[in-house]
């Protein structure tokens, strides 16, 4: 099976992260030609639109369309911000882009700045990523020395500065407006929308926020063409995507394959199920996406639309595979704890609801469940869902609703017997 | 927003070396947006202070950045990487989130607890180690994992942990 | 304008509005906790969820902009279910012990949760408990009740200009607090009591005192500054239990200063006077009113017949009502004296003829001003509501400069601030005027010889530029100029600067002094002004509504005058040792809230108020006391039935009021001697007797700082002073010894000492040259 590498295209080189390696695969050529030929920003945006690149941060929003919202001609500061806060459980791809191919992200950010009319970029990297931060900083230094950053880049008249910003441990800062708040030196509490960042973003100025993987895809799109990229994937789901295969598989790892690759093939790439166990369930896009029963998953294609058919979301491509030994109550308890722990605290339903969800699930897990607990959980989750400022509320609700929907009897068993079904650990 | 009348000159708040590091960060943000540097500066100050932030440090930073002290406290209490009490020489953060859990983080946690004879959130008597249970650290393909000071350690087993920690002690 | 529909009612609304604003304007009720019309939108409580046609989910009304054709349903099934679920979440961690909560009966959470019926909580787990923090003598916290609406936090940040409260921690562990325990320092802090929708932040002095439904609300006017903030007195059994603001967009908006909110505590002070007294053989005796009043008139008439009416002076507090001021002067004039004044803290009367009062200026004009120059005013303490309005204008982009005898954090963006001593202040103003001359339309000839030869300094130049670049600049002149011995010179320069730059000059009145100008409680002819009344040591004094040594400019001179006088009457609400020592008659007067009257604010607006509670003990409203005194004195025209009759007479077109001229005053010279000068500010919580008797206000950090003399390091070094040793401040043959604090905000050549304290009462003049030495060295 063929891996079509977009973000990992230097991975065959050692070391893969230097300017030299990146140049050897054609790196920075696009930037140079964009600047030399004074390519029209609109044209870049058009190409990105045509490539059918969808945001890799989780929501899958078309990147080209997002860029077109920027008031590029408006005078004054504008910003491009990269979201490398990677914190969604099951997700660890951006870390590897930063570690193994930082220059491609840098090139992507400079081009996007050019396209949307921003002269300053920030890459918000989560604070625990000490090594990736160092790598990225070193790459920035190289890029600066090569004249790709600063004033009047390559004599084009285009100025662009790019800085690293670091977080300090808060999942919520991955939410784009919380990230902006955090970048402004505040607590990471999401802003209500509208206004959207394209109108009122960092320091109140027009801002575009994209995921690391989205931005790192840009140079390849422009190098090989929007059509090539689009055709790599499936209609409306352009390109390859990094899938973080974790959980009960033999070879956990990041696999970059074309969108539309059947899940079964991806699973095989990851070495199949651990100990040859039966697949029980898969969370296809990170802990915020609804769980899909294993059998159903085996029929699905790994694309935004493909996973949508299974009632879930591709999210950030964080595939969490669970085999038959998994206790679904326990798994849900852990996930619920995460949202309880990470709720920023500003909205009532999320602040109060995530703790309540967690406590009820914990009670069931500990054998103290009550007969009406499941209905209560679902009702509560529905009351959180959609009623909060940001999507963390939805993210906390989705697992609860989907776990109970698909594994209701297992929860019932816990309530009735105070313990796991026999075959689970 | 408020114009604070400083009680002392800013130069006296921190050592030259610290100020130099912090100023590098402050310079990244536009004029008048020094508050943006709060998180990086807290990291710098925490590192320089044996891994935790005292109230005096936070107050001094507030003065240094010309922002209200409460804004610094808000940030310091919001982000989990900031410690507001003294910690051990080494900080071990173990992820127990779903991917790590599926791959046995519970065993890893138990092993560490036994080995260090402390619970999560505690520091060993000799002040060597602080153990923390944390949320996903973005290394799920290497589960189970932990962050020891500034380094990620993946595919952990009890043996591997023994080697790493014993190596530190020697 | 766009067309929308809320609950089937068609509305035309401004497209920049949010749904909740449109609904509020149309009187349609949408539940809310975090939204407040004066604060930024937080959208965090989610209580205001409403159904919007075509939206997938309910939307928050407070943060969803209206759009053309929008249909909103505030009480559809979808909306009510959403609101009900938010309520359920809110109650998870909220104590359900309303009967013991101080907010019970006026809690927005309680009110709303009742609306959603019983059986609301299916939550059976434990509730969160939050440790309380002491945030000072004014506000009680009970943070377990907090619903995290962040109104209090936003208030600090956006209105008070000082972020003291914050939300620390996150998620369920988020807590509202100062984090490090300390008393709030904002002079507007009490407003968070009103803002807090639940019982988390309540009034500490009011704690457990009364329930909302036991009290009656009476409108009134706050008397401590020149704004006349609109207030509501909450009364139970003839006692003022608390004071809250009444909305008045033109004046205090929705806010109240802490001084106006907590001064009522002074009403119940044990120092209140409640019975008339006369001194017989050096012994005070309680007597009936008739005896006391007869004695008063008899005593005064005795002085007059023996020494002449010119030997009698009447001095009245500027906090007195318009009616009191009018009757006071009418009575004394009837007795034949023109020695009448209310300008108790003023020392310089040379420019008395110049009328700086404003007739076409509103507080709300501040909002439209784009440049402010604050001259000699500690505006936050002097006029907290005006400071608030300037702050809002500054946040919206107006420029601010401040020139005063000391610098202070104004809690707003300030372009430049300078601390200068008096001679420098004169020079600075002259320099600004000089800098403005260049572009002036007309040269002020009289001034040309007086202005300095030198070129203006950069600072002076910048202020001049600030003023001339502004469309609509305002200059404020405050107490720290008005109380100086060189006030006339300073004011004349301020007038010159305003004229040259086409700016508005606002001389800040002290509380109700505009009413006193209107009433004529100042010399009309040859009468003595306040300063001369004391300095000339007359034979008879009538004092109304003030403490002679705390509320005057030259305490020991007042002291001496009273000691030597043969007959002294004090009409007052509070005890004073000095009065006991020197008066012959004490007439107990009703206080704020106990009497009706009229307040005339800085904008000349006349606001009438009624008495809300009966006067303490046997005390009587001032206007009634004066009416009877008029009658007993056998004067005509004292047969008023109500205070309204008095007002009618004041407003009568027949009455001729001596108006000051608008032409300026030109000083002879701008050279002042420069030496160490004592500067005495009236601290915020020493401004009048009522405030001084409010225990809670006296316990604030602001008040605790009043006991020290303050000087900057440079001046201290010059004189070998240090904070370990008390200092002796001497003025002629008077000396006081006080602890010292180094304060580099104080200008060179100045030593600061709070006025209106027992220490300052031992000095001869509160603004004057002094010698300062380390104690033990004299
Ligand atoms: C609770 C929450 C956490 C998120 N975490 C991340 C994250 O770690 N990284 C990321 O790129 N996007 C994250 N997102 C999505 C971002 O808000 C945003 O949609 C994304 O960064 C946009 O980039 P894209 O369009 O390139 O995907 C998160 C969203 C939510 C609601
Ligand atoms: S204390 Fe009151 S005003 Fe402040 S956040 Fe809590 S509920 Fe809101
Ligand atoms: S009033 Fe709208 S969310 Fe609070």
Short mmCIF file of C-alpha atoms and ligand atoms in Angstrom, two decimals, chain C residues 20 31-35 43-48 60-63, ligand 3:
data_model
loop_
_atom_site.label_atom_id
_atom_site.label_comp_id
_atom_site.label_asym_id
_atom_site.label_seq_id
_atom_site.Cartn_x
_atom_site.Cartn_y
_atom_site.Cartn_z
CA UNK C 20 -31.51 41.03 24.68
CA UNK C 31 -33.77 35.86 32.05
CA UNK C 32 -30.08 36.63 32.51
CA UNK C 33 -27.28 36.60 35.04
CA UNK C 34 -24.10 37.64 33.34
CA UNK C 35 -25.49 40.30 31.05
CA UNK C 43 -22.21 35.34 27.53
CA UNK C 44 -21.10 32.84 30.13
CA UNK C 45 -24.19 32.12 32.21
CA UNK C 46 -26.24 30.88 29.25
CA UNK C 47 -29.44 31.75 31.05
CA UNK C 48 -30.67 33.96 28.24
CA UNK C 60 -27.89 33.37 23.79
CA UNK C 61 -29.90 36.57 23.51
CA UNK C 62 -27.14 38.66 25.06
CA UNK C 63 -24.57 37.88 22.39
S1 LIG D 3 -27.11 36.73 29.99
FE1 LIG D 3 -26.62 35.80 28.09
S2 LIG D 3 -25.23 34.25 28.60
FE2 LIG D 3 -25.56 35.29 30.51
#
